[in-house]
mmCIF file of C-alpha atoms in Angstrom:
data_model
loop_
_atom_site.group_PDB
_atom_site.id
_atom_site.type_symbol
_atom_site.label_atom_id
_atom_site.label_comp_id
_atom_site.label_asym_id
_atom_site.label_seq_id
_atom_site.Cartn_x
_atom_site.Cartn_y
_atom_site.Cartn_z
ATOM 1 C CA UNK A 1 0.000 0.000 0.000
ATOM 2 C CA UNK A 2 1.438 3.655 -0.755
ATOM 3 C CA UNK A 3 2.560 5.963 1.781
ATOM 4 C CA UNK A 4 -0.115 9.082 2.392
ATOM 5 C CA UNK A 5 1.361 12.065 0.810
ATOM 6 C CA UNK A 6 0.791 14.040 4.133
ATOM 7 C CA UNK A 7 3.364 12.578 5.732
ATOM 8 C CA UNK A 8 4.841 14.615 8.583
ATOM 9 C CA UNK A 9 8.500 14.883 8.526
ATOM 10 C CA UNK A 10 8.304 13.575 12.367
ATOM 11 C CA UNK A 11 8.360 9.767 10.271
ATOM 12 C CA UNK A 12 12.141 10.413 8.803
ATOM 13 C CA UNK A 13 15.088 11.323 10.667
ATOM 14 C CA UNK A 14 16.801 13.000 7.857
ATOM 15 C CA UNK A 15 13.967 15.292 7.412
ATOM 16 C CA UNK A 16 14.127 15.880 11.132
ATOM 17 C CA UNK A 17 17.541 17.349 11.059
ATOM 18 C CA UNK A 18 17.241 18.874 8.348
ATOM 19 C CA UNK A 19 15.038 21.200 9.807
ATOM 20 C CA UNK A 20 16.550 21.630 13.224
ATOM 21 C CA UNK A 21 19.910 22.747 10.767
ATOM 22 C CA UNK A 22 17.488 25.212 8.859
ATOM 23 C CA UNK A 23 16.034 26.571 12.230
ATOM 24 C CA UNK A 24 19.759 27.191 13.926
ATOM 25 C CA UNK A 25 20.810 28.715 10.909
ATOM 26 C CA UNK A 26 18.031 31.048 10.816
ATOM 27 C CA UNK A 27 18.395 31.755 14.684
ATOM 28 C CA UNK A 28 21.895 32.186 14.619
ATOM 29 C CA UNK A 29 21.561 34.774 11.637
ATOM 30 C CA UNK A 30 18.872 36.793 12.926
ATOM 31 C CA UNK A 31 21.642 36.735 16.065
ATOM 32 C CA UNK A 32 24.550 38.038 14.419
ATOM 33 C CA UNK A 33 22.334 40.520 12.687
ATOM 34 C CA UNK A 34 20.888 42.127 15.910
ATOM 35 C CA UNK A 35 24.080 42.029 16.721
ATOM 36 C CA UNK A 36 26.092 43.976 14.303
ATOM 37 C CA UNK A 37 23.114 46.104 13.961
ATOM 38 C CA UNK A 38 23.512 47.283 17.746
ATOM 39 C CA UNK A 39 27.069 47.403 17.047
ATOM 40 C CA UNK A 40 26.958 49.828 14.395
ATOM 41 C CA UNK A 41 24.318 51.892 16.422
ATOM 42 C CA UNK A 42 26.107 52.191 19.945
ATOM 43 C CA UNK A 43 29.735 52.329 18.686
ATOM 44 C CA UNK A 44 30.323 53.556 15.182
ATOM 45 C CA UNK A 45 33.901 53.254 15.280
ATOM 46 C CA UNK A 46 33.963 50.035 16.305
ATOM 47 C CA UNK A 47 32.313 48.792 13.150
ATOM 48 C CA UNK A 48 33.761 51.065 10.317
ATOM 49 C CA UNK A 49 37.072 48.008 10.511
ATOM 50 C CA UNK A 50 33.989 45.765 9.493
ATOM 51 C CA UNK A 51 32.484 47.930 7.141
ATOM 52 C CA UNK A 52 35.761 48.342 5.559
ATOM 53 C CA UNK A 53 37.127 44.632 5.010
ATOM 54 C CA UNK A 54 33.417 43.905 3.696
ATOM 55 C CA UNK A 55 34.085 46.989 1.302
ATOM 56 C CA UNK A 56 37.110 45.493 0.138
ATOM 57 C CA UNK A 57 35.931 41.725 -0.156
ATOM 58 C CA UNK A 58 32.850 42.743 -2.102
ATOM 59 C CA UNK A 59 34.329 45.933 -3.892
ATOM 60 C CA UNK A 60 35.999 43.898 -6.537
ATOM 61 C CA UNK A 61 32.435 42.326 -7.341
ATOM 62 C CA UNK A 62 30.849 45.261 -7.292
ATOM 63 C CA UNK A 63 33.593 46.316 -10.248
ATOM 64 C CA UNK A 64 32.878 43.246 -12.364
ATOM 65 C CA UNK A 65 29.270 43.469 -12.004
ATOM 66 C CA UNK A 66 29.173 46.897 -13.017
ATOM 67 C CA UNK A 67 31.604 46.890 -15.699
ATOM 68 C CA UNK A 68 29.565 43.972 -17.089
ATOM 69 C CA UNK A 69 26.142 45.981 -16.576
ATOM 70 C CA UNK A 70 27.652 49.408 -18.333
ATOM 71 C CA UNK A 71 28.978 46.990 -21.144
ATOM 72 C CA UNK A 72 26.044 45.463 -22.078
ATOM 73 C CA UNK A 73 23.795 48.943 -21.423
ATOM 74 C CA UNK A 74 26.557 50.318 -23.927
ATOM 75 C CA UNK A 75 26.324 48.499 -26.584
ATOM 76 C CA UNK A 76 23.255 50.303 -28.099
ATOM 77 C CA UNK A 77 25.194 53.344 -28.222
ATOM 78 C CA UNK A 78 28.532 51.033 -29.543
ATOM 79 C CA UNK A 79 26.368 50.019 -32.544
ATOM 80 C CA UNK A 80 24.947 53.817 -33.164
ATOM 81 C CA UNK A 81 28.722 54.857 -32.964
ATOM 82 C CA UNK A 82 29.767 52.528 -35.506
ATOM 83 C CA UNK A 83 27.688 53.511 -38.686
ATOM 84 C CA UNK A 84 28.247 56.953 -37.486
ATOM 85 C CA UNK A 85 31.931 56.882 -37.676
ATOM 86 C CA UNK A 86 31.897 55.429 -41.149
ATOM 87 C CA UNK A 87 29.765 57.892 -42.570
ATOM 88 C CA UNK A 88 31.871 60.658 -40.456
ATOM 89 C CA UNK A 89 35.101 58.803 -42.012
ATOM 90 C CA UNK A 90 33.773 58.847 -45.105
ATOM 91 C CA UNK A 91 32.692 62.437 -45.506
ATOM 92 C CA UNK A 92 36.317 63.329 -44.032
ATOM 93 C CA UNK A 93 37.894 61.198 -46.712
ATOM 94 C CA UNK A 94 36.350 63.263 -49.311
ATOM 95 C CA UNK A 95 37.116 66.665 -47.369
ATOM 96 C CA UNK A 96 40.987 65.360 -47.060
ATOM 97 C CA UNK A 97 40.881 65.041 -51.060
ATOM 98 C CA UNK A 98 38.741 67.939 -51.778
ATOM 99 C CA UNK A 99 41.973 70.057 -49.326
ATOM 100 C CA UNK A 100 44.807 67.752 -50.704
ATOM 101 C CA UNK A 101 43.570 69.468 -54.315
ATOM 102 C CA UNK A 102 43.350 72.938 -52.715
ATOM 103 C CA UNK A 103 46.800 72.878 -51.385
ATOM 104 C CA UNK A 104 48.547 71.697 -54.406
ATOM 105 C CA UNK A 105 47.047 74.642 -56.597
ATOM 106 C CA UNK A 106 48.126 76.982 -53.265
ATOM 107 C CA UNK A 107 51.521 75.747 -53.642
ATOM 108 C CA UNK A 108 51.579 76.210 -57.430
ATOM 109 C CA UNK A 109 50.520 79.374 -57.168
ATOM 110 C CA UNK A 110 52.680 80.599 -54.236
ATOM 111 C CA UNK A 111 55.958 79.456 -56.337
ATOM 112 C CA UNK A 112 54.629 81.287 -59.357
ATOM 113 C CA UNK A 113 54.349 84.506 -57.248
ATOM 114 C CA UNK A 114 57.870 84.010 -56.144
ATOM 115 C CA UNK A 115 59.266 83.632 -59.765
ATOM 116 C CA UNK A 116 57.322 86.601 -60.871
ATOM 117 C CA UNK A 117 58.293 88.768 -57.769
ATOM 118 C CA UNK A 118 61.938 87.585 -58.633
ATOM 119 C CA UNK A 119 61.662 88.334 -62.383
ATOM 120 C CA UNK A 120 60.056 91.717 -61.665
ATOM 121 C CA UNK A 121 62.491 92.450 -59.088
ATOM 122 C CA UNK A 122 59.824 93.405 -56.255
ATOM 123 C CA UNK A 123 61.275 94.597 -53.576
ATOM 124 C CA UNK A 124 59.371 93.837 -50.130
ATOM 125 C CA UNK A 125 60.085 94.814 -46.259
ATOM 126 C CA UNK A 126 60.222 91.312 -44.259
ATOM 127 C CA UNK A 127 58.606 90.339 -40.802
ATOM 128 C CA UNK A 128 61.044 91.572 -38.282
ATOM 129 C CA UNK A 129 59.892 90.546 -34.426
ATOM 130 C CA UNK A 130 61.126 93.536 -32.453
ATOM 131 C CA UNK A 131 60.138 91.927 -29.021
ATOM 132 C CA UNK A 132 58.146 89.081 -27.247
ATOM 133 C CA UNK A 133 56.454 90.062 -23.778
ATOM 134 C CA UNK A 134 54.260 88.704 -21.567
ATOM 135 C CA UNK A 135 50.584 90.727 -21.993
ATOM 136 C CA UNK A 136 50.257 91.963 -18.384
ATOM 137 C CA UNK A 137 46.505 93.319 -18.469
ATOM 138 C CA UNK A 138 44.005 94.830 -20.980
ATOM 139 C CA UNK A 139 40.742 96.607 -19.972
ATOM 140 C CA UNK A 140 37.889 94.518 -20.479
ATOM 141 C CA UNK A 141 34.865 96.035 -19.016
ATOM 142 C CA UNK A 142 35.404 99.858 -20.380
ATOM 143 C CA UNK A 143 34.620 100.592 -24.369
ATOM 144 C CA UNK A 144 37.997 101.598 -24.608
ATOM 145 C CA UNK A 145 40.134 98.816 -25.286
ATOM 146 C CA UNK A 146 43.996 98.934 -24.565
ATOM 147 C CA UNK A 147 46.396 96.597 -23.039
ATOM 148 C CA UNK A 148 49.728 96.943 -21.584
ATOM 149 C CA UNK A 149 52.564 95.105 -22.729
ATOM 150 C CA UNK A 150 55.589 94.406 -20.703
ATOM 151 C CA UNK A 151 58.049 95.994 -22.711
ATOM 152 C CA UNK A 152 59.065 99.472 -23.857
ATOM 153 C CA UNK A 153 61.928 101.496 -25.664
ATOM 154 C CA UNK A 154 64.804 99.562 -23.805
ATOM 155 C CA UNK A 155 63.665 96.550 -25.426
ATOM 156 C CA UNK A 156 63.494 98.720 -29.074
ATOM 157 C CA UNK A 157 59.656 99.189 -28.926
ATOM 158 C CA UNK A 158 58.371 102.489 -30.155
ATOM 159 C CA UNK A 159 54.220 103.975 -31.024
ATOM 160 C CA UNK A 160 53.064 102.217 -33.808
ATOM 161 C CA UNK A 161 54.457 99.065 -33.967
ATOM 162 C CA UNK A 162 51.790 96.269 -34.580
ATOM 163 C CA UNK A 163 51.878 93.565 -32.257
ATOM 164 C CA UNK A 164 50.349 89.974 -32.855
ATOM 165 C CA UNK A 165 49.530 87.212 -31.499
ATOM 166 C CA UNK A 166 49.717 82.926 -32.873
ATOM 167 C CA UNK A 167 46.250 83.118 -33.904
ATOM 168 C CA UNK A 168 46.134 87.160 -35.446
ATOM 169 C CA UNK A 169 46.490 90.752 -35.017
ATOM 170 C CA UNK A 170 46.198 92.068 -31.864
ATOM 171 C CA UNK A 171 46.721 96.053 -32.509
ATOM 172 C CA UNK A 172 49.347 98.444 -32.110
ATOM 173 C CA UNK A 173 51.847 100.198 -29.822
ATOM 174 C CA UNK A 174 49.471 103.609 -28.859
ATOM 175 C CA UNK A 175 52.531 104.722 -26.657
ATOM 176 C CA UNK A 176 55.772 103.506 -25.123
ATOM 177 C CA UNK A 177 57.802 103.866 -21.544
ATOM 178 C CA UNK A 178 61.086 102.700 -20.533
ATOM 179 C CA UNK A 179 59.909 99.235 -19.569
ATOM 180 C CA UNK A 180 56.265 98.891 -20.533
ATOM 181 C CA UNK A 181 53.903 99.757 -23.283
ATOM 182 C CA UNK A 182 50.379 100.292 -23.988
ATOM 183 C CA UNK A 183 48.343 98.579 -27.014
ATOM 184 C CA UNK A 184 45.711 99.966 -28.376
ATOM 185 C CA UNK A 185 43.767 96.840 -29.243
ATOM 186 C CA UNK A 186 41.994 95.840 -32.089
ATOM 187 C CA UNK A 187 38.744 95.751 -31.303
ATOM 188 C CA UNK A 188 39.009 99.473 -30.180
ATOM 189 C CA UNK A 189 36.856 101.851 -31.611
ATOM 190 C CA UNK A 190 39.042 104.254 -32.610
ATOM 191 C CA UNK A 191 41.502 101.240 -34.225
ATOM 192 C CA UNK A 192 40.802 101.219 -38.032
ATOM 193 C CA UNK A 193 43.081 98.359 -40.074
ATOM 194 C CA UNK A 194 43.352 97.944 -43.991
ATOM 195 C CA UNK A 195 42.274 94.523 -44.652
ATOM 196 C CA UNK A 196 41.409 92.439 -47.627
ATOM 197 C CA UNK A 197 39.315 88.875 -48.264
ATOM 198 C CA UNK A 198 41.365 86.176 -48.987
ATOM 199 C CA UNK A 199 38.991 84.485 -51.979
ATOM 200 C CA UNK A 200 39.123 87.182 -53.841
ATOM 201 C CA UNK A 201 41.353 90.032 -52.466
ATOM 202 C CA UNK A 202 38.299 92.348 -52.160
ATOM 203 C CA UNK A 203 39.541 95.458 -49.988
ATOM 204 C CA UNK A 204 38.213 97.047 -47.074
ATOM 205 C CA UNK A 205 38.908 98.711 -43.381
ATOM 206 C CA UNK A 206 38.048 96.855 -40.062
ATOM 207 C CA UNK A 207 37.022 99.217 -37.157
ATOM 208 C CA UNK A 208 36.649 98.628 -33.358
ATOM 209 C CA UNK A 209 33.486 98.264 -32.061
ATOM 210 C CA UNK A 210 34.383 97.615 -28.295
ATOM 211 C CA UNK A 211 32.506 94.788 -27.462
ATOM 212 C CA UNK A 212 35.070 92.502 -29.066
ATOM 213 C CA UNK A 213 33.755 92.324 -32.721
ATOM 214 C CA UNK A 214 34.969 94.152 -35.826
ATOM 215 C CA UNK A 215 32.790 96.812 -38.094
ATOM 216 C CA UNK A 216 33.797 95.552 -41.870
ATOM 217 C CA UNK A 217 33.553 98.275 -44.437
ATOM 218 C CA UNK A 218 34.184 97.821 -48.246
ATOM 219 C CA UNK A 219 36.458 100.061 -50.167
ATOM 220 C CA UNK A 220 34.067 99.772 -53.318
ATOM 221 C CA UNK A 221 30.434 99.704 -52.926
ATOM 222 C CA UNK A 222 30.662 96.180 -55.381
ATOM 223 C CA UNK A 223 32.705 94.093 -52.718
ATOM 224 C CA UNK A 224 29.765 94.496 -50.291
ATOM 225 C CA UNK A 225 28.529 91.098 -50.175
ATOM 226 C CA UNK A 226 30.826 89.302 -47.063
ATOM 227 C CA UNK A 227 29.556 85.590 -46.354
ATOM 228 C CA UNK A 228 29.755 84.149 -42.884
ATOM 229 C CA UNK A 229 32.956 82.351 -42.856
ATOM 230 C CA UNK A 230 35.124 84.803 -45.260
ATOM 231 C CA UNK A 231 38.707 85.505 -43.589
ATOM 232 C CA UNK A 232 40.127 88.804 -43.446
ATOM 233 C CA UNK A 233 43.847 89.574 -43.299
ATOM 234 C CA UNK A 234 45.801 92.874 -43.236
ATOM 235 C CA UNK A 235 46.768 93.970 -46.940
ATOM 236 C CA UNK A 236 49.651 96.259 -46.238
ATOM 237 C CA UNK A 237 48.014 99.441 -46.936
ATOM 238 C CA UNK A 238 49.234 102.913 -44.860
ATOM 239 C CA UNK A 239 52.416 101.405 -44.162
ATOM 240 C CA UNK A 240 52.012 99.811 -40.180
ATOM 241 C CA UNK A 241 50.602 96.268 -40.177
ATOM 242 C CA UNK A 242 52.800 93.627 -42.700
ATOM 243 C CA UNK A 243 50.366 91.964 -45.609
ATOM 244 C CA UNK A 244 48.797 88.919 -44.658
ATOM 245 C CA UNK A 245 48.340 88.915 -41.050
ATOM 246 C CA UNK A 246 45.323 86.892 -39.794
ATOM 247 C CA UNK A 247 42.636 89.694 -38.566
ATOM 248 C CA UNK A 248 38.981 87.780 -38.151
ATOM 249 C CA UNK A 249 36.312 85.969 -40.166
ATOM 250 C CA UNK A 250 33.033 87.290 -40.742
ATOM 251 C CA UNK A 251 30.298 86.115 -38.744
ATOM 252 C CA UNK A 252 27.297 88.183 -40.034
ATOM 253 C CA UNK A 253 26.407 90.720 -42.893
ATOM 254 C CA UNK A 254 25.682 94.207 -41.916
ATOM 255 C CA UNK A 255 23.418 96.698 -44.266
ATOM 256 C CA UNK A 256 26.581 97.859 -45.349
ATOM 257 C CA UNK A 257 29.225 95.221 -44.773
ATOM 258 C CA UNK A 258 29.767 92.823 -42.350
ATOM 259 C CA UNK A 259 30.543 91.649 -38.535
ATOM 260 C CA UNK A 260 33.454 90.130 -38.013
ATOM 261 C CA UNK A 261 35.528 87.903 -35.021
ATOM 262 C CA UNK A 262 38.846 88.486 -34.540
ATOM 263 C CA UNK A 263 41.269 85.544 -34.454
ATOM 264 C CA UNK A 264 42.904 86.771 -31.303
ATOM 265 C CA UNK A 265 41.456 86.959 -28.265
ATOM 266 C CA UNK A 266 42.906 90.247 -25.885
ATOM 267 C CA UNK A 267 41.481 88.809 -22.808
ATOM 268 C CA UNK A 268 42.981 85.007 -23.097
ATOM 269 C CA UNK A 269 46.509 86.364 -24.148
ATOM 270 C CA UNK A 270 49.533 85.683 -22.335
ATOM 271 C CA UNK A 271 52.227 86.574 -24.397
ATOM 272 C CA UNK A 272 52.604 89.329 -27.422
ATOM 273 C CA UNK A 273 54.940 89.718 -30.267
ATOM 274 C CA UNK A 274 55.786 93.345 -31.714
ATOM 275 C CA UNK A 275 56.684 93.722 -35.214
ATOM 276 C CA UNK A 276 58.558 96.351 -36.999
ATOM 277 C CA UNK A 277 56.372 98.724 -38.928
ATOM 278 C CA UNK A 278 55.679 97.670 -42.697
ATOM 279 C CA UNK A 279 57.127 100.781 -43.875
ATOM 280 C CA UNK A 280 59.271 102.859 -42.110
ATOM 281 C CA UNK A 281 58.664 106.281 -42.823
ATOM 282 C CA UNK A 282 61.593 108.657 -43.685
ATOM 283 C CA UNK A 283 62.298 111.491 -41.100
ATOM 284 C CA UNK A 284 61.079 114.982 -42.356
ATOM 285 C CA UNK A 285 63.677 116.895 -44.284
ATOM 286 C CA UNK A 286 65.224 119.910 -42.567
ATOM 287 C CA UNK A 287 63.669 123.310 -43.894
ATOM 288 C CA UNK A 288 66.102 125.249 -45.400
ATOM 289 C CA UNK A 289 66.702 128.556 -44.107
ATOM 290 C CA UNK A 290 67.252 131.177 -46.081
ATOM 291 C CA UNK A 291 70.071 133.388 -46.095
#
């Protein structure tokens, strides 16, 4: 005949111990818990040894688990990533040929304007750094915009000098002292520099506005039409700033010309280098007096 299926665990032994071993274990844990729980409440200092080694036993799983849960979260983002880098790689593949094509005809054409310069016998002032200083302060909260430079007529700097900067034109020496100088900054209103668009050569003047753009103005009323993004450098004109220097880029048209950025920043500079003047002018000739 079959066993009942009710049968109390009182009938085997095994099943008797069994369950005494579950009900110790269960004791003793709800022990050790009250425990370390009272522990941690009454003496704080006590426990924090505890609370450390258990940090450092379970810290390393903690790692794993979470490196595995951020990997597997991350792989959404991994597969997004992938098709967009190939189409980014792809469209800066054609932008590296479409440049590699640009600088070849910019090298042709800079050697041609050497050969012609040298078979016209054009005769041009060079770049000459006067000094580098360090660009102790410029006024940045007042519409007039000047900074001092730390260095003056020992060091061979004299009023009108331009002085740039890596990235561009920063303005030019307003007046000089024995050891320091002041700049009359770009971006001043009352600084006015003959520049010229690169594309094309278009001329114009770039005038202080104070509030750290540029005014653009066309020489001819034709050249109007700037487009965000044209660059402007210095074209030599009246003699102070060398051809060529980085000045801004446009950022907006105007009614009649265009806003502009300038390339270097007066209030993140550091350090300053002063040119010689394009052109020095001659000295004045005596007047002759007359017997």
């Amino acid at each position: 005949m079959a066993p009942p299926r009710n049968r109390r665990p009182g009938f085997s032994r095994r099943a008797q111990y069994s369950l005494f071993i579950g009900y110790v274990i269960a004791i003793a844990g709800a022990l050790v818990g009250a425990v370390l729980l009272a522990l941690s409440t009454l003496n704080p200092p006590a426990f924090s040894a505890l609370r450390a080694g258990t940090a450092e036993i379970t810290a390393p799983i903690s790692w794993a688990a979470g490196s595995a849960w951020n990997g597997i979260a991350s792989i959404p983002s991994w597969i997004g990533s992938f098709f967009g880098v190939h189409a980014e790689n792809a469209r800066l593949q054609k932008q590296v040929a479409v440049d590699k094509q640009q600088l070849l005809r910019a090298r042709a054409i800079a050697y041609e304007n050497v050969r012609l310069k040298k078979l016209l016998g054009v005769r041009e002032p060079g770049e000459e750094t006067i000094a580098t200083a360090r660009v102790v302060s410029s006024s940045a909260t007042s519409t007039r915009r000047y900074a001092l430079l730390y260095a003056g007529l020992i060091q061979g700097v004299h009023a009108g000098m331009p002085v740039r900067a890596p990235d561009g034109l920063v303005g030019r020496i307003l007046e000089a002292g024995p050891d320091t100088a002041r700049i009359l900054l770009l971006i001043d209103p009352e600084s006015i520099v003959p520049v010229r668009r690169t594309k094309d050569g278009a001329p114009g003047f770039a005038t202080g506005r104070g509030d750290g753009l540029l005014d653009v103005k066309p020489i001819a009323l034709g050249n109007a039409e700037y487009a965000p993004g044209d660059v402007l450098v210095t074209s030599g004109s009246g003699g102070i700033f060398p051809p060529n220097l980085p000045v801004a880029t446009v950022v907006s048209r105007s009614r009649d010309g265009a806003l502009a950025k300038p390339f270097a920043v007066p209030d993140a500079l550091d350090y300053a280098l002063v040119l010689r003047a394009f052109v020095n002018m001659p000295a004045p000739a005596p007047a002759e007096t007359k017997p």
